[in-house]
PDB file of C-alpha atoms in Angstrom:
ATOM      1  CA  UNK A  25       6.958   1.946   2.357  1.00  0.00           C
ATOM      2  CA  UNK A  26       6.035   2.434  -1.291  1.00  0.00           C
ATOM      3  CA  UNK A  27       3.183   4.857  -1.959  1.00  0.00           C
ATOM      4  CA  UNK A  28       1.471   5.444  -5.285  1.00  0.00           C
ATOM      5  CA  UNK A  29      -1.780   6.471  -6.908  1.00  0.00           C
ATOM      6  CA  UNK A  30      -4.087   3.806  -8.315  1.00  0.00           C
ATOM      7  CA  UNK A  31      -3.865   3.119 -12.050  1.00  0.00           C
ATOM      8  CA  UNK A  32      -5.426   5.948 -14.023  1.00  0.00           C
ATOM      9  CA  UNK A  33      -5.486   8.374 -11.086  1.00  0.00           C
ATOM     10  CA  UNK A  34      -4.604  11.973 -11.809  1.00  0.00           C
ATOM     11  CA  UNK A  35      -4.496  13.148  -8.200  1.00  0.00           C
ATOM     12  CA  UNK A  36      -1.239  12.586  -6.325  1.00  0.00           C
ATOM     13  CA  UNK A  37      -1.498  15.152  -3.540  1.00  0.00           C
ATOM     14  CA  UNK A  38      -2.964  12.576  -1.145  1.00  0.00           C
ATOM     15  CA  UNK A  39      -0.098  10.174  -1.842  1.00  0.00           C
ATOM     16  CA  UNK A  40       2.468  12.857  -1.018  1.00  0.00           C
ATOM     17  CA  UNK A  41       0.610  13.892   2.149  1.00  0.00           C
ATOM     18  CA  UNK A  42       0.358  10.325   3.435  1.00  0.00           C
ATOM     19  CA  UNK A  43       4.055   9.927   2.650  1.00  0.00           C
ATOM     20  CA  UNK A  44       4.764  12.847   4.981  1.00  0.00           C
ATOM     21  CA  UNK A  45       2.886  11.142   7.809  1.00  0.00           C
ATOM     22  CA  UNK A  46       4.898   7.950   7.323  1.00  0.00           C
ATOM     23  CA  UNK A  47       8.176   9.817   7.003  1.00  0.00           C
ATOM     24  CA  UNK A  48       7.553  11.768  10.216  1.00  0.00           C
ATOM     25  CA  UNK A  49       6.854   8.465  11.961  1.00  0.00           C
ATOM     26  CA  UNK A  50      10.275   7.135  10.968  1.00  0.00           C
ATOM     27  CA  UNK A  51       9.387   5.103   7.882  1.00  0.00           C
ATOM     28  CA  UNK A  52      11.575   5.083   4.797  1.00  0.00           C
ATOM     29  CA  UNK A  53       9.157   6.273   2.116  1.00  0.00           C
ATOM     30  CA  UNK A  54       9.236   6.079  -1.675  1.00  0.00           C
ATOM     31  CA  UNK A  55       6.470   7.966  -3.506  1.00  0.00           C
ATOM     32  CA  UNK A  56       5.785   7.094  -7.119  1.00  0.00           C
ATOM     33  CA  UNK A  57       3.619   9.818  -8.621  1.00  0.00           C
ATOM     34  CA  UNK A  58       3.513   8.424 -12.175  1.00  0.00           C
ATOM     35  CA  UNK A  59       3.858   4.655 -11.690  1.00  0.00           C
ATOM     36  CA  UNK A  60       4.076   2.095 -14.465  1.00  0.00           C
ATOM     37  CA  UNK A  61       2.948  -1.430 -13.568  1.00  0.00           C
ATOM     38  CA  UNK A  62       6.008  -3.197 -14.965  1.00  0.00           C
ATOM     39  CA  UNK A  63       8.432  -0.846 -13.234  1.00  0.00           C
ATOM     40  CA  UNK A  64       6.525  -1.197  -9.963  1.00  0.00           C
ATOM     41  CA  UNK A  65       6.752  -4.980 -10.151  1.00  0.00           C
ATOM     42  CA  UNK A  66      10.483  -4.668 -10.784  1.00  0.00           C
ATOM     43  CA  UNK A  67      10.858  -2.239  -7.873  1.00  0.00           C
ATOM     44  CA  UNK A  68       9.132  -4.527  -5.358  1.00  0.00           C
ATOM     45  CA  UNK A  69      11.091  -7.535  -6.609  1.00  0.00           C
ATOM     46  CA  UNK A  70      14.423  -5.708  -6.227  1.00  0.00           C
ATOM     47  CA  UNK A  71      13.787  -3.980  -2.882  1.00  0.00           C
ATOM     48  CA  UNK A  72      12.168  -5.161   0.336  1.00  0.00           C
ATOM     49  CA  UNK A  73       9.044  -3.181   1.175  1.00  0.00           C
ATOM     50  CA  UNK A  74       6.946  -3.943   4.224  1.00  0.00           C
ATOM     51  CA  UNK A  75       3.991  -1.945   2.935  1.00  0.00           C
ATOM     52  CA  UNK A  76       2.675  -0.723  -0.389  1.00  0.00           C
ATOM     53  CA  UNK A  77       0.011   1.957  -0.113  1.00  0.00           C
ATOM     54  CA  UNK A  78      -2.249   2.902  -3.011  1.00  0.00           C
ATOM     55  CA  UNK A  79      -4.578   5.892  -3.166  1.00  0.00           C
ATOM     56  CA  UNK A  80      -7.792   5.897  -5.219  1.00  0.00           C
ATOM     57  CA  UNK A  81     -10.314   8.713  -5.427  1.00  0.00           C
ATOM     58  CA  UNK A  82     -12.960   6.938  -7.508  1.00  0.00           C
ATOM     59  CA  UNK A  83     -14.085   3.441  -8.375  1.00  0.00           C
ATOM     60  CA  UNK A  84     -13.517   3.789 -12.132  1.00  0.00           C
ATOM     61  CA  UNK A  85     -10.166   1.985 -12.068  1.00  0.00           C
ATOM     62  CA  UNK A  86     -10.733  -0.636  -9.381  1.00  0.00           C
ATOM     63  CA  UNK A  87     -10.392  -3.518 -11.854  1.00  0.00           C
ATOM     64  CA  UNK A  88      -6.903  -2.312 -12.810  1.00  0.00           C
ATOM     65  CA  UNK A  89      -6.075  -1.774  -9.135  1.00  0.00           C
ATOM     66  CA  UNK A  90      -7.046  -5.361  -8.319  1.00  0.00           C
ATOM     67  CA  UNK A  91      -4.744  -6.569 -11.117  1.00  0.00           C
ATOM     68  CA  UNK A  92      -1.918  -4.323  -9.885  1.00  0.00           C
ATOM     69  CA  UNK A  93      -2.238  -5.646  -6.325  1.00  0.00           C
ATOM     70  CA  UNK A  94      -1.958  -9.246  -7.565  1.00  0.00           C
ATOM     71  CA  UNK A  95       1.047  -8.327  -9.697  1.00  0.00           C
ATOM     72  CA  UNK A  96       2.805  -6.586  -6.800  1.00  0.00           C
ATOM     73  CA  UNK A  97       2.181  -9.488  -4.415  1.00  0.00           C
ATOM     74  CA  UNK A  98       3.525 -12.052  -6.868  1.00  0.00           C
ATOM     75  CA  UNK A  99       6.606  -9.962  -7.685  1.00  0.00           C
ATOM     76  CA  UNK A 100       7.376  -8.812  -4.135  1.00  0.00           C
ATOM     77  CA  UNK A 101      10.690  -9.664  -2.533  1.00  0.00           C
ATOM     78  CA  UNK A 102       8.743  -9.693   0.753  1.00  0.00           C
ATOM     79  CA  UNK A 103       6.360 -12.670   0.925  1.00  0.00           C
ATOM     80  CA  UNK A 104       4.495 -10.890   3.757  1.00  0.00           C
ATOM     81  CA  UNK A 105       3.902  -7.652   1.844  1.00  0.00           C
ATOM     82  CA  UNK A 106       1.105  -5.582   3.363  1.00  0.00           C
ATOM     83  CA  UNK A 107      -1.026  -3.792   0.772  1.00  0.00           C
ATOM     84  CA  UNK A 108      -3.031  -0.839   2.015  1.00  0.00           C
ATOM     85  CA  UNK A 109      -5.449   1.287   0.042  1.00  0.00           C
ATOM     86  CA  UNK A 110      -6.941   4.647   0.825  1.00  0.00           C
ATOM     87  CA  UNK A 111      -9.059   7.393  -0.613  1.00  0.00           C
ATOM     88  CA  UNK A 112     -12.660   8.478  -0.781  1.00  0.00           C
ATOM     89  CA  UNK A 113     -13.885   5.331  -2.526  1.00  0.00           C
ATOM     90  CA  UNK A 114     -12.632   3.181   0.397  1.00  0.00           C
ATOM     91  CA  UNK A 115     -13.913   5.596   3.034  1.00  0.00           C
ATOM     92  CA  UNK A 116     -17.394   5.094   1.592  1.00  0.00           C
ATOM     93  CA  UNK A 117     -17.089   1.272   1.551  1.00  0.00           C
ATOM     94  CA  UNK A 118     -14.408  -0.128   3.888  1.00  0.00           C
ATOM     95  CA  UNK A 119     -15.122  -3.711   2.775  1.00  0.00           C
ATOM     96  CA  UNK A 120     -14.047  -2.785  -0.730  1.00  0.00           C
ATOM     97  CA  UNK A 121     -10.376  -2.945   0.265  1.00  0.00           C
ATOM     98  CA  UNK A 122     -10.566  -6.677   0.985  1.00  0.00           C
ATOM     99  CA  UNK A 123     -12.671  -7.350  -2.096  1.00  0.00           C
ATOM    100  CA  UNK A 124      -9.974  -5.990  -4.387  1.00  0.00           C
ATOM    101  CA  UNK A 125      -7.181  -7.896  -2.611  1.00  0.00           C
ATOM    102  CA  UNK A 126      -5.802  -5.304  -0.191  1.00  0.00           C
ATOM    103  CA  UNK A 127      -5.082  -6.075   3.450  1.00  0.00           C
ATOM    104  CA  UNK A 128      -6.406  -2.854   4.954  1.00  0.00           C
ATOM    105  CA  UNK A 129      -7.588   0.689   4.441  1.00  0.00           C
ATOM    106  CA  UNK A 130      -7.379   3.845   6.513  1.00  0.00           C
ATOM    107  CA  UNK A 131      -9.417   7.029   6.416  1.00  0.00           C
ATOM    108  CA  UNK A 132      -6.441   9.377   6.796  1.00  0.00           C
ATOM    109  CA  UNK A 133      -2.654   9.562   7.074  1.00  0.00           C
ATOM    110  CA  UNK A 134      -2.522   9.185  10.857  1.00  0.00           C
ATOM    111  CA  UNK A 135      -4.673   6.054  10.797  1.00  0.00           C
ATOM    112  CA  UNK A 136      -2.679   4.710   7.847  1.00  0.00           C
ATOM    113  CA  UNK A 137       0.544   4.870   9.865  1.00  0.00           C
ATOM    114  CA  UNK A 138      -1.057   3.248  12.912  1.00  0.00           C
ATOM    115  CA  UNK A 139      -2.635   0.489  10.819  1.00  0.00           C
ATOM    116  CA  UNK A 140       0.564  -0.210   8.872  1.00  0.00           C
ATOM    117  CA  UNK A 141       2.662  -0.371  12.042  1.00  0.00           C
ATOM    118  CA  UNK A 142       0.164  -2.697  13.715  1.00  0.00           C
ATOM    119  CA  UNK A 143       0.073  -5.042  10.713  1.00  0.00           C
ATOM    120  CA  UNK A 144       3.844  -5.140  10.202  1.00  0.00           C
ATOM    121  CA  UNK A 145       4.484  -5.737  13.917  1.00  0.00           C
ATOM    122  CA  UNK A 146       1.869  -8.493  13.968  1.00  0.00           C
ATOM    123  CA  UNK A 147       3.574 -10.226  11.027  1.00  0.00           C
ATOM    124  CA  UNK A 148       6.982  -9.825  12.682  1.00  0.00           C
ATOM    125  CA  UNK A 149       5.705 -11.393  15.910  1.00  0.00           C
ATOM    126  CA  UNK A 150       4.124 -14.271  13.967  1.00  0.00           C
ATOM    127  CA  UNK A 151       7.412 -14.845  12.126  1.00  0.00           C
ATOM    128  CA  UNK A 152       9.392 -14.964  15.362  1.00  0.00           C
ATOM    129  CA  UNK A 153       6.877 -17.384  16.848  1.00  0.00           C
ATOM    130  CA  UNK A 154       7.424 -19.783  13.946  1.00  0.00           C
ATOM    131  CA  UNK A 155      11.215 -19.754  14.213  1.00  0.00           C
ATOM    132  CA  UNK A 156      12.821 -22.447  16.419  1.00  0.00           C
TER     133      UNK A 156
END
């Protein structure tokens, strides 16, 4: 699990808190509190991440977030990378997550863990079903 704030975000407390929820649920968590797009792309191309979670508090930087999501997906070592977004802007408009290219959103850390686990397990089951 890689967690980070959206481009231009100044608030990282939510990222750290959600990381605690994932960590307590047994996930290996990496929190980037001052991410740089190029380094993030390199990180996801070098290491296998099942989930990347991005926190956004406002809609001011959604264009850059959409670009970042595309960049992370294309660079990812994991072709089935799950991208989750969270924060007040997504709580107000849950459809926004899909419109910017994310797979899911969650209103809080507990729901984020449950949603991520469900999505990763679903992909794992689908992968096993395709194997001979």
